Coordinates of C-alpha atoms (C1' of nucleotides) and ligand atoms in Angstrom, one line a residue:
Chain Y
M1 CA 1.1 54.6 59.9
L2 CA 1.9 52.8 56.8
L3 CA 5.6 52.6 57.3
S4 CA 7.3 52.0 60.7
K5 CA 9.6 54.9 62.0
S6 CA 12.6 53.0 61.3
C7 CA 11.6 52.6 57.7
M8 CA 10.9 56.3 57.3
Y9 CA 14.3 57.1 58.9
G10 CA 16.0 54.6 56.6
L11 CA 14.2 56.3 53.6
R12 CA 15.2 59.9 54.6
A13 CA 18.8 58.8 55.1
S14 CA 18.8 56.9 51.7
V15 CA 17.5 59.9 50.0
L16 CA 20.2 62.1 51.6
L17 CA 22.8 59.6 50.6
A18 CA 21.4 59.6 47.1
S19 CA 21.8 63.2 46.8
R20 CA 25.3 62.8 47.4
E21 CA 26.1 59.9 45.4
N22 CA 29.4 61.4 44.2
A23 CA 30.7 61.6 47.8
E24 CA 32.7 58.8 49.5
F25 CA 31.4 57.4 52.8
V26 CA 29.3 59.7 55.0
T27 CA 29.3 59.2 58.6
I28 CA 26.2 58.3 60.3
R29 CA 26.8 61.0 62.8
E30 CA 26.6 63.4 59.9
L31 CA 23.4 61.9 58.7
S32 CA 21.8 61.8 62.0
D33 CA 22.5 65.4 62.5
E34 CA 21.3 66.5 59.2
L35 CA 18.1 64.5 59.6
N36 CA 17.4 65.2 63.3
I37 CA 17.2 61.6 64.0
S38 CA 18.9 59.8 67.0
F39 CA 22.3 58.8 66.1
Y40 CA 22.0 55.5 67.9
F41 CA 18.8 54.6 66.5
L42 CA 19.7 55.5 62.9
T43 CA 22.7 53.5 63.4
K44 CA 20.6 50.4 64.0
V45 CA 18.4 51.2 61.1
L46 CA 21.3 51.5 58.6
Q47 CA 22.8 48.4 59.9
Q48 CA 19.6 46.5 58.6
M49 CA 20.1 48.3 55.2
T50 CA 23.8 47.1 55.1
K51 CA 22.8 43.6 55.8
A52 CA 20.4 43.8 52.9
N53 CA 23.1 44.9 50.6
L54 CA 21.6 48.4 50.0
L55 CA 24.4 50.1 51.8
E56 CA 28.1 49.5 52.1
S57 CA 29.7 50.6 55.3
Y58 CA 33.3 51.1 56.3
K59 CA 34.8 51.3 59.7
G60 CA 37.5 53.8 60.9
P61 CA 38.6 57.2 59.9
N62 CA 37.1 58.4 56.8
G63 CA 34.6 55.5 57.2
G64 CA 30.8 55.7 57.3
V65 CA 28.2 54.4 54.9
K66 CA 27.1 54.9 51.3
L67 CA 24.8 53.4 48.7
A68 CA 25.9 50.0 47.7
K69 CA 24.6 50.6 44.0
P70 CA 23.9 53.5 41.9
A71 CA 20.8 55.4 43.3
G72 CA 18.8 54.6 40.1
E73 CA 19.1 51.0 41.0
I74 CA 17.7 51.2 44.5
R75 CA 14.0 51.3 44.6
F76 CA 11.8 52.8 47.3
M77 CA 10.5 49.3 47.7
D78 CA 13.9 47.8 48.4
V79 CA 14.2 50.0 51.4
V80 CA 10.9 49.0 52.8
I81 CA 11.3 45.5 52.4
A82 CA 14.8 45.7 54.2
I83 CA 13.3 47.4 57.1
D84 CA 9.8 46.4 57.4
G85 CA 9.8 43.1 55.6
L86 CA 7.8 41.7 52.8
K87 CA 4.9 40.8 54.9
S88 CA 4.2 44.4 55.5
L89 CA 3.4 44.8 51.8
N90 CA 0.7 42.2 51.6
E91 CA -1.5 42.7 54.6
C92 CA -5.4 42.4 54.7
A93 CA -6.7 45.8 55.4
L94 CA -8.8 44.3 58.2
G95 CA -5.9 42.2 59.7
L96 CA -7.3 38.9 58.5
P97 CA -4.7 36.1 57.4
G98 CA -4.0 35.2 54.0
C99 CA -5.0 38.3 52.0
G100 CA -5.0 37.4 48.4
V101 CA -4.5 33.7 49.3
M102 CA -7.6 32.7 51.2
K103 CA -11.1 33.8 51.0
P104 CA -11.1 37.6 50.6
C105 CA -12.6 39.8 53.1
P106 CA -15.4 42.2 52.3
L107 CA -12.6 45.0 51.6
H108 CA -10.3 43.0 49.6
E109 CA -11.4 44.0 46.1
Q110 CA -11.1 47.8 46.7
W111 CA -8.0 47.5 49.0
S112 CA -6.0 45.2 46.7
A113 CA -6.7 47.7 43.9
L114 CA -5.1 50.4 46.0
K115 CA -2.3 48.2 47.1
T116 CA -1.4 47.4 43.6
D117 CA -1.0 51.1 43.0
M118 CA 0.9 51.5 46.0
L119 CA 3.3 48.6 45.1
N120 CA 3.7 50.0 41.5
M121 CA 4.8 53.2 43.1
M122 CA 7.1 51.7 45.4
E123 CA 8.5 49.5 42.5
S124 CA 8.9 52.3 40.1
I125 CA 10.4 55.1 42.2
T126 CA 14.2 54.8 42.8
L127 CA 16.3 56.9 45.2
K128 CA 17.6 58.7 42.3
Q129 CA 14.2 60.1 41.3
L130 CA 13.7 61.1 45.2
S131 CA 16.9 63.0 45.2
I132 CA 16.3 64.7 41.8
H133 CA 13.0 65.9 43.1
E134 CA 15.0 67.3 45.9
R135 CA 17.4 69.0 43.7
T136 CA 14.6 70.4 41.5
A137 CA 13.0 71.9 44.5
K138 CA 16.2 73.3 45.7
A139 CA 16.8 74.9 42.3
S140 CA 13.5 76.6 42.3
D141 CA 14.3 78.3 45.6
Q142 CA 17.5 80.1 45.2
T143 CA 17.4 81.9 48.4
I144 CA 18.0 78.9 50.4
D145 CA 21.2 77.0 50.2
I146 CA 21.4 73.4 49.8
K147 CA 22.3 72.3 53.3
N148 CA 19.5 74.5 54.6
R149 CA 17.0 73.2 52.2
I150 CA 17.7 69.5 53.3
N151 CA 17.4 70.5 56.8
T152 CA 13.8 72.1 56.1
F153 CA 12.8 68.9 54.3
F154 CA 13.8 66.9 57.2
E155 CA 12.7 69.0 60.1
P156 CA 12.4 67.4 63.7
N157 CA 9.0 66.0 64.7
Chain T
M1 CA 0.1 48.5 59.2
L2 CA -2.2 51.0 57.7
L3 CA -4.9 50.7 60.4
S4 CA -4.4 50.0 64.1
K5 CA -5.6 46.6 65.4
S6 CA -8.3 48.5 67.4
C7 CA -9.5 50.0 64.2
M8 CA -9.6 46.7 62.3
Y9 CA -11.4 45.1 65.2
G10 CA -13.9 48.0 65.1
L11 CA -14.5 47.5 61.3
R12 CA -14.9 43.8 61.5
A13 CA -17.5 44.4 64.2
S14 CA -19.2 47.1 62.4
V15 CA -19.6 45.0 59.2
L16 CA -21.1 42.1 61.3
L17 CA -23.5 44.5 63.0
A18 CA -24.5 45.8 59.5
S19 CA -25.2 42.5 58.3
R20 CA -27.9 42.2 60.9
E21 CA -29.2 45.6 60.6
N22 CA -32.8 44.4 61.4
A23 CA -31.7 42.8 64.7
E24 CA -32.0 44.7 67.9
F25 CA -29.0 45.1 70.3
V26 CA -26.4 42.6 70.0
T27 CA -24.2 41.8 73.0
I28 CA -20.5 42.4 72.6
R29 CA -19.9 39.0 73.9
E30 CA -21.6 37.6 70.9
L31 CA -19.7 39.9 68.6
S32 CA -16.4 38.9 70.3
D33 CA -17.0 35.2 70.0
E34 CA -18.1 35.2 66.5
L35 CA -15.0 37.5 65.4
N36 CA -12.5 35.7 67.8
I37 CA -11.6 39.1 69.3
S38 CA -10.8 39.5 73.0
F39 CA -14.2 40.5 74.7
Y40 CA -12.5 43.0 77.0
F41 CA -10.5 44.6 74.2
L42 CA -13.5 44.8 71.7
T43 CA -15.5 46.4 74.6
K44 CA -13.0 49.3 74.6
V45 CA -13.0 49.7 70.8
L46 CA -16.8 49.7 70.6
Q47 CA -16.9 52.3 73.5
Q48 CA -15.0 54.7 71.2
M49 CA -17.4 54.1 68.4
T50 CA -20.3 54.7 70.8
K51 CA -18.8 58.0 71.8
A52 CA -18.5 58.9 68.2
N53 CA -22.1 58.3 67.7
L54 CA -21.6 55.5 65.4
L55 CA -23.0 52.9 67.8
E56 CA -25.7 53.0 70.2
S57 CA -25.3 51.0 73.3
Y58 CA -27.9 49.7 76.0
K59 CA -27.1 48.3 79.4
G60 CA -28.8 45.4 81.1
P61 CA -30.7 42.4 79.9
N62 CA -31.5 42.5 76.3
G63 CA -28.9 45.2 76.0
G64 CA -25.8 45.5 73.7
V65 CA -24.8 47.6 70.8
K66 CA -26.3 48.3 67.5
L67 CA -25.5 50.9 64.7
A68 CA -26.7 54.4 65.5
K69 CA -27.6 54.9 61.9
P70 CA -28.7 53.0 58.9
A71 CA -25.5 51.0 57.5
G72 CA -25.7 52.9 54.4
E73 CA -25.0 56.1 56.2
I74 CA -21.9 55.1 58.1
R75 CA -18.9 55.3 55.9
F76 CA -15.7 53.3 56.3
M77 CA -13.9 56.5 57.1
D78 CA -16.1 57.4 59.9
V79 CA -15.0 54.1 61.7
V80 CA -11.3 55.0 60.9
I81 CA -11.7 58.4 62.2
A82 CA -13.6 57.4 65.4
I83 CA -10.8 54.8 66.3
D84 CA -7.4 56.0 64.7
G85 CA -8.2 59.7 64.5
L86 CA -8.3 62.1 61.7
K87 CA -4.4 62.8 61.9
S88 CA -3.9 59.2 60.7
L89 CA -5.4 60.1 57.4
N90 CA -3.2 62.8 56.5
E91 CA 0.4 61.6 57.4
C92 CA 3.6 62.2 55.3
A93 CA 4.8 59.0 53.9
L94 CA 8.3 59.9 55.5
G95 CA 6.7 60.9 58.9
L96 CA 7.6 64.7 58.5
P97 CA 5.3 67.3 59.9
G98 CA 2.8 69.2 58.0
C99 CA 2.1 67.0 55.0
G100 CA 0.2 69.1 52.4
V101 CA 0.7 72.2 54.4
M102 CA 4.6 72.5 54.8
K103 CA 7.0 72.1 52.2
P104 CA 6.4 68.8 50.5
C105 CA 8.9 66.0 51.0
P106 CA 10.4 64.3 48.0
L107 CA 7.7 61.6 48.0
H108 CA 4.7 64.0 48.4
E109 CA 3.4 64.2 44.8
Q110 CA 3.2 60.4 44.5
W111 CA 2.1 59.7 48.0
S112 CA -0.6 62.3 48.2
A113 CA -2.1 60.9 44.9
L114 CA -2.3 57.5 46.4
K115 CA -3.7 59.0 49.5
T116 CA -6.4 60.8 47.6
D117 CA -7.4 57.4 46.0
M118 CA -7.4 55.9 49.5
L119 CA -9.6 58.6 51.0
N120 CA -12.0 58.5 48.3
M121 CA -12.4 54.8 48.8
M122 CA -12.8 55.2 52.5
E123 CA -15.3 58.0 51.9
S124 CA -17.4 56.2 49.5
I125 CA -17.6 52.7 51.0
T126 CA -20.1 52.3 53.5
L127 CA -20.9 49.5 55.9
K128 CA -23.9 48.6 53.9
Q129 CA -21.8 47.9 50.9
L130 CA -19.3 45.9 52.9
S131 CA -22.2 43.7 54.5
I132 CA -23.8 43.4 51.0
H133 CA -20.6 42.1 49.7
E134 CA -20.6 39.6 52.5
R135 CA -24.1 38.5 51.7
T136 CA -23.1 38.0 48.0
A137 CA -20.1 36.0 48.9
K138 CA -22.4 33.7 51.0
A139 CA -24.9 33.4 48.2
S140 CA -22.3 32.1 45.9
D141 CA -21.3 29.4 48.2
Q142 CA -24.5 27.6 49.2
T143 CA -22.6 24.8 51.1
I144 CA -21.5 27.1 53.9
D145 CA -24.4 28.5 56.2
I146 CA -24.3 32.0 57.1
K147 CA -22.9 31.9 60.6
N148 CA -20.1 29.4 59.3
R149 CA -19.3 31.8 56.6
I150 CA -18.8 34.8 58.9
N151 CA -16.7 32.6 60.9
T152 CA -14.4 31.8 58.0
F153 CA -14.3 35.5 57.0
F154 CA -13.1 36.4 60.6
E155 CA -10.7 33.8 61.4
P156 CA -8.4 34.1 64.3
N157 CA -4.9 35.3 63.5
Chain I
dA1 C1' 52.7 50.3 68.7
dT2 C1' 49.4 53.8 70.1
dA3 C1' 45.9 56.8 69.7
dT4 C1' 41.8 58.0 67.2
dA5 C1' 37.6 57.3 64.3
dT6 C1' 34.2 54.8 62.9
dT7 C1' 30.6 51.0 62.5
dA8 C1' 28.7 46.4 64.7
dA9 C1' 26.7 44.1 68.4
dG10 C1' 24.3 43.7 72.5
dA11 C1' 22.3 45.2 76.6
dC12 C1' 19.3 48.3 78.7
dA13 C1' 15.3 52.0 79.1
dT14 C1' 11.2 54.2 77.9
dA15 C1' 6.9 54.8 75.5
dA16 C1' 3.0 53.0 72.9
dG17 C1' 0.0 49.7 71.5
dA18 C1' -2.5 45.6 72.7
dC19 C1' -4.9 43.2 76.0
dT20 C1' -6.9 41.5 80.8
dC21 C1' -9.6 42.3 84.8
dT22 C1' -12.2 44.4 88.6
dT23 C1' -15.6 47.6 89.9
dT24 C1' -19.4 50.7 88.9
dA25 C1' -23.8 52.1 86.6
dA26 C1' -27.9 51.1 84.2
dT27 C1' -31.8 48.1 83.1
dA28 C1' -34.9 44.3 83.4
dT29 C1' -37.4 40.7 85.6
dG30 C1' -39.5 38.0 89.1
Chain S
dC1 C1' -36.7 44.9 96.4
dA2 C1' -33.5 41.3 95.0
dT3 C1' -31.0 39.3 91.5
dA4 C1' -29.2 38.8 87.1
dT5 C1' -27.5 41.0 82.7
dT6 C1' -25.1 44.0 80.3
dA7 C1' -22.0 48.2 79.0
dA8 C1' -18.9 51.9 81.0
dA9 C1' -14.9 53.3 83.4
dG10 C1' -10.7 52.8 85.3
dA11 C1' -6.6 50.2 86.6
dG12 C1' -3.3 46.9 85.7
dT13 C1' -0.3 43.8 82.7
dC14 C1' 2.1 42.2 78.6
dT15 C1' 4.3 43.0 74.4
dT16 C1' 6.3 45.4 70.7
dA17 C1' 8.3 49.6 68.9
dT18 C1' 11.4 53.1 69.7
dG19 C1' 15.2 55.1 71.7
dT20 C1' 19.9 55.2 74.5
dC21 C1' 24.2 53.5 76.2
dT22 C1' 28.3 50.5 76.4
dT23 C1' 31.6 47.6 74.8
dA24 C1' 33.8 45.3 70.8
dA25 C1' 35.7 45.2 66.3
dT26 C1' 38.1 47.3 62.6
dA27 C1' 40.3 50.6 60.1
dT28 C1' 43.6 54.9 59.7
dA29 C1' 47.3 57.8 60.9
dT30 C1' 51.3 59.1 63.4
Ligands
LIG1 S1 -8.3 39.6 52.5 FE1 -8.7 41.6 53.4 S2 -7.8 42.9 52.0 FE2 -7.3 41.1 51.2
LIG2 S1 5.0 65.9 52.9 FE1 5.8 63.8 52.7 S2 4.0 62.9 51.9 FE2 3.4 64.8 52.0

DNA sequence: ATATATTAAGACATAAGACTCTTTAATATG
DNA sequence: CATATTAAAGAGTCTTATGTCTTAATATAT
């Protein structure tokens, strides 16, 4: 598993929030219902994102969470860093210390090339792009309404 | 973490075994000492590889483990499959079920491209290549003898 | 003020992964 | 045969990740 479950949950919620960028605060309960993620657990994950200034939260009636910046300004990578941390992005494939810093392991050359591609991807893709992809998919399948479609994207495990 | 620790341990041990392909059985104790991995734990991991017919084991005096085939015929991927399983190679980046089979998630296109590269790498690299890389590295640093060099590759965490 | 809605924080529970130890089985050697 | 050496198998422990619940804090509305 490349990303932790927490991180995947955070990403799913982010994309959903991005697809409603117009909206005001969305309750975590609504997100967790739609994504089939434990409300309690998702709450913890989104707290991490709030601390990292990716989300803004508001307590009380009409409260909830929303993206702290335009979806086009939040990179895939930002979410990963907020939840799994920077270290998770620079690990040696064989788990040895100091990948890229110390003596490279036998896999380093190949692995770091892949890692570069992966980082480029994470750096270039924004939540906006992910949410647009979602919309396009929806448009191409007119028989399924929006809510339904999001639900099929984010089916329970 | 892309690969489990078990898997990384198995790979490290494999490369070490490959670099001694000439040798007869090597005891797990010797491997665990040289790689700074718990002997008990490594034993379990190598058992999985033996069951998968990647290693051959022999009990009793002068026993141990050795590669079951020439190092050039064992692919990186074979070790990963033996230890982490096939499923680990085809996961959705967002943890959704049926990546590549069911409706793709918003990240699928980008992620599956990366995954293809990764699988190609795992499929094309053999233990022989990894061990040769190791030898080359050694040759370029004459001041450090072989055993020492392996030890610096495989430092404790 | 009081009641209600909501996130934050912290404590707790369960499951999975990582690691350890003990016992058993196979083999070799004297 | 007796003893030593080694991996296999199984049970147990420790740690980390995941998931749940309760209480506190903050905001709104009546
Ligand atoms: S040192 Fe192992 S991948 Fe970089
Ligand atoms: S469905 Fe998500 S990466 Fe393929």
